[in-house]
Amino acid sequence: MLFSDLRTVVAIAGVMGCLMSIILYALKRTYPKSIKGLGEWAVFPTLSFLASVLYGMQGTWHHLLSMALPNLLLVIAILTYIRGTCKHFEEDSIARFVYPITLGTL
């Protein structure tokens, strides 16, 4: 097997996510303002990458920084992605639940 190290696979996926984040941010700046949600979609891979980096520090950093914080970051990332999708389709029915879910996760 070429990639037998799980940390290498996670690192490659994280770097690819950061590149996608850069592309989405560039699209946000160049596309018309009528296309909504691109900013939230650009934040999603960045937060996921930060969470994966913090997960990689398990065993060397404190448990709150290497387990609890990445879990919270992933929940925030997923809710940001959902919020961006709601903005894109101009649907506000789920947007009011974003903050209570984040507070409950914390």
XYZ file of C-alpha atoms in Angstrom:
106
model
C 0.000 0.000 0.000
C 1.385 3.367 -1.014
C -0.044 5.475 1.841
C -0.027 3.228 4.872
C 0.433 6.094 7.322
C -2.923 7.569 8.335
C -1.395 10.907 9.330
C -0.005 11.323 5.807
C -3.421 10.737 4.267
C -5.023 13.227 6.670
C -2.284 15.790 5.939
C -2.730 15.457 2.175
C -6.517 15.762 2.491
C -6.073 18.830 4.718
C -3.744 20.550 2.272
C -6.154 19.822 -0.580
C -8.958 21.294 1.519
C -6.923 24.449 2.113
C -6.329 24.776 -1.620
C -10.065 24.430 -2.197
C -10.634 27.098 0.437
C -8.359 29.475 -1.479
C -10.263 28.756 -4.688
C -13.626 29.362 -3.026
C -12.385 32.609 -1.503
C -11.182 33.759 -4.935
C -14.585 32.877 -6.382
C -16.263 34.874 -3.619
C -14.227 37.924 -4.530
C -14.760 37.673 -8.292
C -18.328 36.381 -8.621
C -21.299 38.718 -8.290
C -22.744 39.402 -4.859
C -25.961 37.664 -5.887
C -24.206 34.288 -5.428
C -24.345 33.845 -1.678
C -22.723 31.281 0.600
C -19.251 31.183 -0.956
C -17.660 32.826 2.082
C -19.025 30.180 4.430
C -17.966 27.432 2.034
C -14.450 28.889 2.021
C -14.279 28.806 5.827
C -15.419 25.156 6.063
C -12.208 23.464 4.751
C -10.002 25.813 6.746
C -11.699 24.945 10.029
C -11.602 21.252 9.124
C -7.874 21.482 8.441
C -7.251 23.210 11.774
C -9.237 20.475 13.502
C -7.211 17.759 11.785
C -3.955 19.452 12.815
C -5.166 19.564 16.419
C -6.220 15.912 16.208
C -2.678 15.122 15.070
C -1.321 16.586 18.295
C -2.997 13.950 20.467
C -0.558 12.566 22.959
C 1.706 15.619 22.867
C -0.704 18.406 23.808
C -3.312 18.618 26.563
C -6.542 16.696 25.956
C -8.672 19.840 25.817
C -6.555 21.190 22.961
C -6.140 17.930 21.091
C -9.599 16.370 21.508
C -12.259 18.792 22.753
C -11.289 21.807 20.649
C -11.074 19.875 17.349
C -14.495 18.344 18.010
C -15.940 21.813 18.540
C -14.164 23.101 15.421
C -15.629 20.298 13.334
C -19.144 21.040 14.576
C -18.657 24.737 13.818
C -17.247 23.851 10.389
C -20.219 21.646 9.518
C -22.696 24.249 10.763
C -20.862 26.900 8.728
C -21.182 24.687 5.664
C -24.907 24.226 6.328
C -25.319 27.959 6.862
C -23.580 28.686 3.556
C -25.867 26.226 1.794
C -28.908 27.868 3.362
C -27.662 31.273 2.212
C -27.029 29.964 -1.290
C -30.561 28.602 -1.633
C -32.033 31.545 0.319
C -33.519 29.197 2.900
C -33.570 30.501 6.484
C -35.446 27.662 8.153
C -32.339 25.952 9.589
C -30.213 29.061 10.134
C -31.897 29.846 13.452
C -30.706 26.501 14.853
C -26.992 27.100 14.150
C -26.184 29.029 17.306
C -28.128 26.800 19.768
C -26.466 23.684 18.314
C -23.023 25.276 18.656
C -23.763 26.340 22.222
C -25.032 22.868 23.072
C -21.897 21.293 21.623
C -19.681 23.611 23.631
